[in-house]
mmCIF file of C-alpha atoms and ligand atoms in Angstrom:
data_model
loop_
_atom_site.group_PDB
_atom_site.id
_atom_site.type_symbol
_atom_site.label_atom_id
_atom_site.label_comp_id
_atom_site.label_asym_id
_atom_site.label_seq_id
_atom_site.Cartn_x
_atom_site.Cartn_y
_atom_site.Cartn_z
ATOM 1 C CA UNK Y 22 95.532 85.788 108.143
ATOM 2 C CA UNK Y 23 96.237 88.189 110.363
ATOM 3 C CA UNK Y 24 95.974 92.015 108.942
ATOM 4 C CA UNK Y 25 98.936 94.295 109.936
ATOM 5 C CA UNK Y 26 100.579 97.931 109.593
ATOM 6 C CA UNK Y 27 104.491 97.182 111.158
ATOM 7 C CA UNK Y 28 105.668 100.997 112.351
ATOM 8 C CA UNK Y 29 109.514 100.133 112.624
ATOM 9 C CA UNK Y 30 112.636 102.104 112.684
ATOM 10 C CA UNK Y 31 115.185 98.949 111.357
ATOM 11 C CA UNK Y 32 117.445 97.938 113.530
ATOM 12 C CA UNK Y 33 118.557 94.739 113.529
ATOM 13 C CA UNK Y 34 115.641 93.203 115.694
ATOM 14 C CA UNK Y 35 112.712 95.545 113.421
ATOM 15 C CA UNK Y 36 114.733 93.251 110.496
ATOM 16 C CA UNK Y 37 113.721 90.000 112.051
ATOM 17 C CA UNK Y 38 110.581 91.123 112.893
ATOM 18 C CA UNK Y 39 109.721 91.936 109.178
ATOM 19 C CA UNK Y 40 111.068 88.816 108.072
ATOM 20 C CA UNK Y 41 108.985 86.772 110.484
ATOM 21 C CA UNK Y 42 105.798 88.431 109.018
ATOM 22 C CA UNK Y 43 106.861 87.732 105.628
ATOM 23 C CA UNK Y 44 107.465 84.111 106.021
ATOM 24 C CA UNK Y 45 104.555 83.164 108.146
ATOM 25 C CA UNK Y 46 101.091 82.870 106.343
ATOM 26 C CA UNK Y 47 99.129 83.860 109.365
ATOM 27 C CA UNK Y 48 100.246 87.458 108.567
ATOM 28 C CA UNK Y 49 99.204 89.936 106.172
ATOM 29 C CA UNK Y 50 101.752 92.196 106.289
ATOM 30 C CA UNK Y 51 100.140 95.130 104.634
ATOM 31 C CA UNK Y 52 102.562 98.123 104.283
ATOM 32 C CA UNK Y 53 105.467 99.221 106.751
ATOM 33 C CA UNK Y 54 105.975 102.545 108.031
ATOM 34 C CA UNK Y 55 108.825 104.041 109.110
ATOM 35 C CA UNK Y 56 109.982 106.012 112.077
ATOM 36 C CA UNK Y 57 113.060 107.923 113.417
ATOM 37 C CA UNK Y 58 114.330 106.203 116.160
ATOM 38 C CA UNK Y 59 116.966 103.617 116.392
ATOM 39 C CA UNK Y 60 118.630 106.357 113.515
ATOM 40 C CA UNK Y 61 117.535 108.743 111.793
ATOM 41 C CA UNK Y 62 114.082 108.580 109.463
ATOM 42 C CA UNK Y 63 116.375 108.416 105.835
ATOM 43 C CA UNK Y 64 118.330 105.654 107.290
ATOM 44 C CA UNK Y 65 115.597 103.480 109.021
ATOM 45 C CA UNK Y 66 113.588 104.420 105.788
ATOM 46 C CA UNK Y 67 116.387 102.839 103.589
ATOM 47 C CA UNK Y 68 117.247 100.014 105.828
ATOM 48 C CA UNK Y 69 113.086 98.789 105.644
ATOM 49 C CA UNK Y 70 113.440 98.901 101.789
ATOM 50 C CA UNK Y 71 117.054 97.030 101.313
ATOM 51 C CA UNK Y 72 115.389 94.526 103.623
ATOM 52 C CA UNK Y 73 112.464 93.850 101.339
ATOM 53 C CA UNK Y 74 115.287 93.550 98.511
ATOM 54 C CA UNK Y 75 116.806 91.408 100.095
ATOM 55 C CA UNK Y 76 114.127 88.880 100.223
ATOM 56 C CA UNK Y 77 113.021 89.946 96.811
ATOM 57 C CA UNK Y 78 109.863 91.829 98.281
ATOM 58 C CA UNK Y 79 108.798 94.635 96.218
ATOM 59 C CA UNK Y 80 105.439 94.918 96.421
ATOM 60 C CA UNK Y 81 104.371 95.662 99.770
ATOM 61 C CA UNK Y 82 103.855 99.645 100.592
ATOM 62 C CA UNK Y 83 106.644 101.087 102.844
ATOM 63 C CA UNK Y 84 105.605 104.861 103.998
ATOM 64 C CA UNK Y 85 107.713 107.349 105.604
ATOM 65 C CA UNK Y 86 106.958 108.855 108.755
ATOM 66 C CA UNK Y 87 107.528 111.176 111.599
ATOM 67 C CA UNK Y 88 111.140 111.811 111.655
ATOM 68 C CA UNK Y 89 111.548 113.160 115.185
ATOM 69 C CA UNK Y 90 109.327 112.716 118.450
ATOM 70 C CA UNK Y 91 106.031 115.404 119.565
ATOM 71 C CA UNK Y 92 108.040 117.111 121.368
ATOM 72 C CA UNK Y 93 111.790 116.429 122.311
ATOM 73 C CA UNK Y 94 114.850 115.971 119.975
ATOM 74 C CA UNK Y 95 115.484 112.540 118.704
ATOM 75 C CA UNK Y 96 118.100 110.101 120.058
ATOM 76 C CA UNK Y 97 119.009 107.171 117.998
ATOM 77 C CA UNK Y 98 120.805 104.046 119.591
ATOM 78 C CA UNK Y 99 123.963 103.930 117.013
ATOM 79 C CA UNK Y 100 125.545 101.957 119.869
ATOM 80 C CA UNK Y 101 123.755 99.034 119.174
ATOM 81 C CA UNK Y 102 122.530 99.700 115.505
ATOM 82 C CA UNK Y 103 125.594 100.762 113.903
ATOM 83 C CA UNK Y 104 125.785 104.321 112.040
ATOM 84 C CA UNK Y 105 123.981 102.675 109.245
ATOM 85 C CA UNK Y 106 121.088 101.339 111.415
ATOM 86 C CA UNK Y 107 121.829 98.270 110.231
ATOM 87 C CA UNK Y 108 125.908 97.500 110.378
ATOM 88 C CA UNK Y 109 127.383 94.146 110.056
ATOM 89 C CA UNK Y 110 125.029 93.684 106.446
ATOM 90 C CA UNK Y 111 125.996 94.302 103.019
ATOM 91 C CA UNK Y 112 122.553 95.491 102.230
ATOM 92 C CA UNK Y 113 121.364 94.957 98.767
ATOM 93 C CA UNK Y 114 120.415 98.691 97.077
ATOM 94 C CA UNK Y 115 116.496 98.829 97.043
ATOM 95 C CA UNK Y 116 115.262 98.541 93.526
ATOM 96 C CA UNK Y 117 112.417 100.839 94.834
ATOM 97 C CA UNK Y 118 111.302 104.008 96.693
ATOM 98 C CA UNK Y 119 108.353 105.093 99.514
ATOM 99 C CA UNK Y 120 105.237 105.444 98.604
ATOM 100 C CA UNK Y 121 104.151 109.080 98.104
ATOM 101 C CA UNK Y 122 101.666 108.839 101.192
ATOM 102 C CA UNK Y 123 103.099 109.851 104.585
ATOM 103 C CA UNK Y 124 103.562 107.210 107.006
ATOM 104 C CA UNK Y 125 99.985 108.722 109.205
ATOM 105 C CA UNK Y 126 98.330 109.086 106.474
ATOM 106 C CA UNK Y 127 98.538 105.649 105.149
ATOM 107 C CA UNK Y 128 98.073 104.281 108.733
ATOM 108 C CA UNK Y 129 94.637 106.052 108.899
ATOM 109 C CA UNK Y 130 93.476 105.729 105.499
ATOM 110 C CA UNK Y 131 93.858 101.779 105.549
ATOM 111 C CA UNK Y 132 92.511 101.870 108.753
ATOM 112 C CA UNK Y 133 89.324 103.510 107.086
ATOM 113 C CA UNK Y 134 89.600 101.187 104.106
ATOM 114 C CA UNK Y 135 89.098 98.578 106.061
ATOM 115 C CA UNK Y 136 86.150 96.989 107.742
ATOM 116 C CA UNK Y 137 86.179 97.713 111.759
ATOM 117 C CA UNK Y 138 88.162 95.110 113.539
ATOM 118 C CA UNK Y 139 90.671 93.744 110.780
ATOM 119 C CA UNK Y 140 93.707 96.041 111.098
ATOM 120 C CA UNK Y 141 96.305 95.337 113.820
ATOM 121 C CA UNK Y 142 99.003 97.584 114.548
ATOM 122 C CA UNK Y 143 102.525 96.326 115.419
ATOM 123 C CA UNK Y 144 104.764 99.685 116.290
ATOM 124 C CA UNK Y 145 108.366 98.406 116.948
ATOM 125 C CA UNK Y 146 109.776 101.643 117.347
ATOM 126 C CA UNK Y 147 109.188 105.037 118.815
ATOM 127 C CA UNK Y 148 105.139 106.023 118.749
ATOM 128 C CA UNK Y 149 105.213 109.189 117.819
ATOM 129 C CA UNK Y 150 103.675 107.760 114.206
ATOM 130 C CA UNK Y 151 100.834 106.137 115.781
ATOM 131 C CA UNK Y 152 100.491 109.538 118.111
ATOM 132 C CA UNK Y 153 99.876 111.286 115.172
ATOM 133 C CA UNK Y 154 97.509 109.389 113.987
ATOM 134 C CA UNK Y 155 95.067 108.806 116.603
ATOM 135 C CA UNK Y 156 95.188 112.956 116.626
ATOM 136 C CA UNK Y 157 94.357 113.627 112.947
ATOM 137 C CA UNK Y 158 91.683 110.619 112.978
ATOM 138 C CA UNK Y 159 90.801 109.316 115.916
ATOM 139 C CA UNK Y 160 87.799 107.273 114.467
ATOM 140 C CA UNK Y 161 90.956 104.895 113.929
ATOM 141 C CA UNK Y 162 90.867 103.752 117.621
ATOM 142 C CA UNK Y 163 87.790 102.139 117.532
ATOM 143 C CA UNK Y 164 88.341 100.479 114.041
ATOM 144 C CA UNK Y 165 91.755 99.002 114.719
ATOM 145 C CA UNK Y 166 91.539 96.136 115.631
ATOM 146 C CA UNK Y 167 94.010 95.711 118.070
ATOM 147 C CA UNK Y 168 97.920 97.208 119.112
ATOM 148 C CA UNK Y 169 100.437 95.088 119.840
ATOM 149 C CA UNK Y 170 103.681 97.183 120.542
ATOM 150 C CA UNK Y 171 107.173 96.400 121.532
ATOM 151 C CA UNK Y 172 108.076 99.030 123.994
ATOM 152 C CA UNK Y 173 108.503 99.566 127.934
ATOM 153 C CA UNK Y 174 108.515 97.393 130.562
ATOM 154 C CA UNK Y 175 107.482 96.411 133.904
ATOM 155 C CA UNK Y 176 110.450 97.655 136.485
ATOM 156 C CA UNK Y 177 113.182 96.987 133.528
ATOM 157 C CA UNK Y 178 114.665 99.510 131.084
ATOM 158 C CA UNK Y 179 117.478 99.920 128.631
ATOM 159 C CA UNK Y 180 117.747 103.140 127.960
ATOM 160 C CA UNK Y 181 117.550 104.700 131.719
ATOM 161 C CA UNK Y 182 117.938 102.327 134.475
ATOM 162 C CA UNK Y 183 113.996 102.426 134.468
ATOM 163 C CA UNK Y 184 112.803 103.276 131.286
ATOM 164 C CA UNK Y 185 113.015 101.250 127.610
ATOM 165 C CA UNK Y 186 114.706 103.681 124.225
ATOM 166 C CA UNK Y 187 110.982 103.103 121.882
ATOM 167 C CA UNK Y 188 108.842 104.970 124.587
ATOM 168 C CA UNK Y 189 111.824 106.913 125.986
ATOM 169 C CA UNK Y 190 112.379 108.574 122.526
ATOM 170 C CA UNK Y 191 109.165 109.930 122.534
ATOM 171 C CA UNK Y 192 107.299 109.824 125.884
ATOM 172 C CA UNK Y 193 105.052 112.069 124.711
ATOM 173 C CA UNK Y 194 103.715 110.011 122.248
ATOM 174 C CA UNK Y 195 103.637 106.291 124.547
ATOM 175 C CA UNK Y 196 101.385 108.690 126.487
ATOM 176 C CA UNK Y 197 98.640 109.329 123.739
ATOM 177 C CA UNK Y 198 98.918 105.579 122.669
ATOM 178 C CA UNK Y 199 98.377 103.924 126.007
ATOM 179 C CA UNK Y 200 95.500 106.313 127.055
ATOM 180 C CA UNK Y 201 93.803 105.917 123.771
ATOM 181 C CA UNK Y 202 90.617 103.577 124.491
ATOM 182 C CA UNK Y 203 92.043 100.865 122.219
ATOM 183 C CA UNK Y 204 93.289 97.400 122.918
ATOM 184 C CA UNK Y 205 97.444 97.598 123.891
ATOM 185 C CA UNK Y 206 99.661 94.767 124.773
ATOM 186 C CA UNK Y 207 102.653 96.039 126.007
ATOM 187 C CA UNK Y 208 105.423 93.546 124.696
ATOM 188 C CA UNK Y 209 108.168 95.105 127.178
ATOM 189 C CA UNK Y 210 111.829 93.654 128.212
ATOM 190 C CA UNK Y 211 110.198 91.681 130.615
ATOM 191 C CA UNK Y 212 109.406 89.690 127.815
ATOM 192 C CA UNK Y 213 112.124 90.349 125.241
ATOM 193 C CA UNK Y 214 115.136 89.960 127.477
ATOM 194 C CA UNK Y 215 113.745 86.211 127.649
ATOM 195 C CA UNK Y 216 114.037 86.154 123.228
ATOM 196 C CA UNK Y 217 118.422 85.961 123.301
ATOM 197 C CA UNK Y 218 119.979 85.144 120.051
ATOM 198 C CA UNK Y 219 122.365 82.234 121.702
ATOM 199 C CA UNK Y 220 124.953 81.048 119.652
ATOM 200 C CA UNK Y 221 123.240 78.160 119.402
ATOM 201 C CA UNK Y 222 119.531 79.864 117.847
ATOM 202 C CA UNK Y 223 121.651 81.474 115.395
ATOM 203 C CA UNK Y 224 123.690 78.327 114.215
ATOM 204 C CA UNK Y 225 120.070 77.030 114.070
ATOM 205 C CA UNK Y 226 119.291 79.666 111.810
ATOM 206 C CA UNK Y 227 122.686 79.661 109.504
ATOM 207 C CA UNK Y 228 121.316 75.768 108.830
ATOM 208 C CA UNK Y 229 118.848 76.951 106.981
ATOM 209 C CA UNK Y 230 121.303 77.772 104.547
ATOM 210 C CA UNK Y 231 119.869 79.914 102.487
ATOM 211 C CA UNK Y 232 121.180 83.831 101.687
ATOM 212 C CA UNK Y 233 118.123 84.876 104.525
ATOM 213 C CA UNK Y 234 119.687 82.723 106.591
ATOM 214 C CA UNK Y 235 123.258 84.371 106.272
ATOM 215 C CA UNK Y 236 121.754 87.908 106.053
ATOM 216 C CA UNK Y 237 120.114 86.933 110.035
ATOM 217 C CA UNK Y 238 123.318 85.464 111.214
ATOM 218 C CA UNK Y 239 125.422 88.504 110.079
ATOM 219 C CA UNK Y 240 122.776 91.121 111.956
ATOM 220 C CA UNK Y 241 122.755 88.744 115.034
ATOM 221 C CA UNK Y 242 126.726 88.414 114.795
ATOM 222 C CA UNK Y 243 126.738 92.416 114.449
ATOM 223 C CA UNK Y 244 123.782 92.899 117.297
ATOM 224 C CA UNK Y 245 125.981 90.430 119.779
ATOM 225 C CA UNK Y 246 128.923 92.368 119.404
ATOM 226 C CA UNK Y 247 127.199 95.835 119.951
ATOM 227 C CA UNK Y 248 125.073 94.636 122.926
ATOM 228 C CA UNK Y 249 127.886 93.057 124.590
ATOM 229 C CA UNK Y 250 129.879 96.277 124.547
ATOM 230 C CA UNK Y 251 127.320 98.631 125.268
ATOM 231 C CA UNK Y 252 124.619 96.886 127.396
ATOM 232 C CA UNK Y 253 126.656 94.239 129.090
ATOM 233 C CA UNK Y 254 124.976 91.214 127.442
ATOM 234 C CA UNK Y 255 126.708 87.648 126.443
ATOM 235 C CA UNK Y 256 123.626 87.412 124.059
ATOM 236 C CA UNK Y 257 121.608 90.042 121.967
ATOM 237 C CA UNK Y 258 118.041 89.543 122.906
ATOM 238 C CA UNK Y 259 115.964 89.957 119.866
ATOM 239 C CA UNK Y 260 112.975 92.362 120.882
ATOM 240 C CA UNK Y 261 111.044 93.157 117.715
ATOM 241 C CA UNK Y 262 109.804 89.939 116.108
ATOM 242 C CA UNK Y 263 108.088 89.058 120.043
ATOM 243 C CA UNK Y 264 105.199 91.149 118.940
ATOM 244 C CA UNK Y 265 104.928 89.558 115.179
ATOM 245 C CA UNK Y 266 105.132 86.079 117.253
ATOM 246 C CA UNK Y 267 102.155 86.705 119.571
ATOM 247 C CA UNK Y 268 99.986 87.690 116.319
ATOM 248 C CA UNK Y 269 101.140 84.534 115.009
ATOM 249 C CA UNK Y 270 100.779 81.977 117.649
ATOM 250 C CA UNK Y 271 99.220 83.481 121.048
ATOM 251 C CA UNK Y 272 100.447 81.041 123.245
ATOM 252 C CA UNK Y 273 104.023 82.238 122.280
ATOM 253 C CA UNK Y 274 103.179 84.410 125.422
ATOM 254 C CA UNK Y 275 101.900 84.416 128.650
ATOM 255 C CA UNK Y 276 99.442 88.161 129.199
ATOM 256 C CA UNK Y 277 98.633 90.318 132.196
ATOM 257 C CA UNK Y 278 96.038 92.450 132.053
ATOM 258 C CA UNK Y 279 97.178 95.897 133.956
ATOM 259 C CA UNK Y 280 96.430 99.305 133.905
ATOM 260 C CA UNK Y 281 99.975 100.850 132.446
ATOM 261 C CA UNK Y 282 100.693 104.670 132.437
ATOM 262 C CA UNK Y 283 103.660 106.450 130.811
ATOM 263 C CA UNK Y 284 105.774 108.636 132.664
ATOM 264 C CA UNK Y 285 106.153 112.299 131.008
ATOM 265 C CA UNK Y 286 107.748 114.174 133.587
ATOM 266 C CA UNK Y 287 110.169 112.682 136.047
ATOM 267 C CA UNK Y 288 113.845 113.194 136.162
ATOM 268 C CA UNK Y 289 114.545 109.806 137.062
ATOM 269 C CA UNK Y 290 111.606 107.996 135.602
ATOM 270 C CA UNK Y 291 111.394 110.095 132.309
ATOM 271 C CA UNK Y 292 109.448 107.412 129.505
ATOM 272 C CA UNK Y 293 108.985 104.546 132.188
ATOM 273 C CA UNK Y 294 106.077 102.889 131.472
ATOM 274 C CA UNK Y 295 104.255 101.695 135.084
ATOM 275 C CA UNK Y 296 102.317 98.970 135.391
ATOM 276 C CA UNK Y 297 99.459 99.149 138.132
ATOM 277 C CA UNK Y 298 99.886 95.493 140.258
ATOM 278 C CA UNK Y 299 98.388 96.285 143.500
ATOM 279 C CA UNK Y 300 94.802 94.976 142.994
ATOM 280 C CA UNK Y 301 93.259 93.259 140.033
ATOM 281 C CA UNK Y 302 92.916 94.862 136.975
ATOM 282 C CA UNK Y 303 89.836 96.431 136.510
ATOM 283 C CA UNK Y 304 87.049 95.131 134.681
ATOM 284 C CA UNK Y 305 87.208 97.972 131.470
ATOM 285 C CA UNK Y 306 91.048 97.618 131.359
ATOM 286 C CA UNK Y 307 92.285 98.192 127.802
ATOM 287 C CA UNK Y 308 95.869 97.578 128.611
ATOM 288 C CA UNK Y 309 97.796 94.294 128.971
ATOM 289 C CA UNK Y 310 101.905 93.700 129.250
ATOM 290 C CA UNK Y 311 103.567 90.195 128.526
ATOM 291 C CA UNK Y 312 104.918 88.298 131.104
ATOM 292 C CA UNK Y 313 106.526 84.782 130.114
ATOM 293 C CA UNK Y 314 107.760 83.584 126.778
ATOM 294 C CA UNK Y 315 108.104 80.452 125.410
ATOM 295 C CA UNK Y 316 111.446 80.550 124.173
ATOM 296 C CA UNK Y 317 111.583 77.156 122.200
ATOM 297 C CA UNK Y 318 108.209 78.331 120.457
ATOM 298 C CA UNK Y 319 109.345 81.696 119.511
ATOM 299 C CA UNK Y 320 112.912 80.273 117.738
ATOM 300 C CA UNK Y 321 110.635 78.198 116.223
ATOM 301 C CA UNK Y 322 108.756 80.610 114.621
ATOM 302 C CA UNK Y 323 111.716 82.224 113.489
ATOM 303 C CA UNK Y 324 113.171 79.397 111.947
ATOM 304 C CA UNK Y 325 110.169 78.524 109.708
ATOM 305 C CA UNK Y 326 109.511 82.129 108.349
ATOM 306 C CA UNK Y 327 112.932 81.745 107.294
ATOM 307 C CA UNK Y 328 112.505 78.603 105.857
ATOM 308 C CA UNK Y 329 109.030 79.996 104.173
ATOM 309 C CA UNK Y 330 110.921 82.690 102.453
ATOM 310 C CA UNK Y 331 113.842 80.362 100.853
ATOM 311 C CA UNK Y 332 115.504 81.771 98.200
ATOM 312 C CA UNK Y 333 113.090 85.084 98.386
ATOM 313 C CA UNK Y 334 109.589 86.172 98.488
HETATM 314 N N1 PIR R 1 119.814 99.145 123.428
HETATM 315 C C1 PIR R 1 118.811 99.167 122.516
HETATM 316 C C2 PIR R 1 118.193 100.376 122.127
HETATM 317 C C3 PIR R 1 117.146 100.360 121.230
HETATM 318 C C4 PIR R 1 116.689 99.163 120.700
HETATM 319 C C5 PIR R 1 115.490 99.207 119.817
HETATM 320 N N2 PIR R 1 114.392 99.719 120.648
HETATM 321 C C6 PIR R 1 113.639 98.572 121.125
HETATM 322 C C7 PIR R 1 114.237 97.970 122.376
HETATM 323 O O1 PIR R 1 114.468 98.934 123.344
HETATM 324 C C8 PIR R 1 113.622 97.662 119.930
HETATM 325 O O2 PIR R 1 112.560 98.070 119.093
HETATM 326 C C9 PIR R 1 114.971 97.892 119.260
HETATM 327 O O3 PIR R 1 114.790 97.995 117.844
HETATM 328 C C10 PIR R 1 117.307 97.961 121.060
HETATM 329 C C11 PIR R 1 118.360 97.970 121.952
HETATM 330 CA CA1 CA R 2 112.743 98.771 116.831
#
């Protein structure tokens, strides 16, 4: 199975995205780490741990992190999370607490546990976590395996007309991460805006039938509502568990290899990530975006982690 450290900052979609790791048993989900970002670090902290009570997980690590970006001031997306970061949930009350180890430090000390190679990391939120990490160790760029991030996009944002909220939040951050000589595969809105929760996927889910299978269908009916009103949707597309799906199953995806910068300075283009396209990528090109999902695979995915995790881990 697939070894991995999921950053998040839950959110509805971070939610699904940890549930899809749990139920699938090509994933090793070992610890999540938390980040400030969709709200505020106590609140995303809280959410990640009700969400492993939910699903009667209460074992694996969750670690604290950075609670605002390098730099700027944090901005959290309450208008499509909800003031609790996760509204539209009666969230069960964690039966548990963080581990005493800061988010960076656990991300480089199982890192260094590890042999070379067998950790991937699967940031879902803001970067500024996975910043600071690469700058108090950066042996860890050449032992991690790989990064597969949810974040940017090619010539699509959400939180500027050009730029996505995860690397918008903290630019600063997206920088160090995509010039770091690691492996990245940018899972942007290109893809993501292809994963919607139709009514449809989510009755799909609710068959399950199952108190998971509620607890999804009441974020997605909560996450619908919010990105209708405040990004102009019909559906809520599901961005998060896209990156957990390409660990899973590969072919989930199609891949473009790309040189991809971040912006740090522009007034218009602050936090857009851009994707070189003019020539083929070059041969040492450590970057990659994706470009086509396959939308029938993905719900599919969704449905049997779901399934996996019946009446709770
Ligand atoms: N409008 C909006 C803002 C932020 C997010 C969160 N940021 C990423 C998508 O931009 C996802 O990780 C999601 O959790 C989703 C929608
Ligand atoms: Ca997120």
């Amino acid at each position: 199975a697939r070894k991995i450290i999921l950053d998040c900052d839950p959110g509805h979609d971070d939610a699904v995205a940890i549930l899809l790791a749990l139920g699938s048993e090509k994933i090793d989900l070992l610890g999540i780490t938390t980040i400030g970002g969709n709200q505020t670090l106590h609140k995303v902290t809280y959410n990640a741990l009700a969400v492993l009570e939910e699903v009667k997980e209460r074992t694996i690590p969750v670690a604290a992190g950075c609670a605002s970006p390098l730099v700027r001031e944090l901005e959290v997306a309450a208008s499509v999370h909800g003031d609790t970061g996760l509204d539209g949930v009666d969230l069960p009350k964690p039966s548990r607490t963080v581990i005493d180890k800061h988010a960076v430090d656990f991300i480089i000390d199982t890192i260094m546990e590890h042999e070379p190679g067998t950790i991937t990391l699967v940031p879902t939120g803001p970067l500024t976590n996975i910043a600071m990490a690469v700058r108090k160790e950066p042996m860890i760029v050449e032992r991690v395996k790989e990064v597969v991030l949810m974040g940017g996009g090619v010539h699509v944002g959400n939180w500027s007309a050009v730029a996505e909220f995860n690397i918008k939040v903290d630019p600063e951050a997206a920088h160090v991460v995509f010039h770091a000589p690691w492996q990245v595969t940018m899972v942007g809105l290109d893809l993501t805006h292809q994963a919607l929760c139709t009514p449809a996927r989510q009755r799909d889910i609710e068959s399950i039938g199952t108190p998971t299978a509620k607890f999804v269908s009441q974020l997605m009916d909560f996450f619908r509502k919010a990105y209708a009103q405040n990004q102009g949707f019909v559906d809520p597309p599901v961005h998060d568990p896209c990156t957990v799906a390409y660990l899973i199953d590969p072919n989930v995806m199609t891949v473009r290899k790309a040189p991809i910068d971040v912006e740090t300075h522009g007034d218009l283009t602050l936090g857009m990530t851009v994707a070189d396209l003019r020539a083929p990528a070059p041969a040492d090109c450590h970057t990659q975006y994706a470009e086509k999902l396959d939308v029938d695979r993905f719900w599919q995915l969704i449905h049997e982690s779901i399934e996996n995790i019946g009446e709770g881990m």
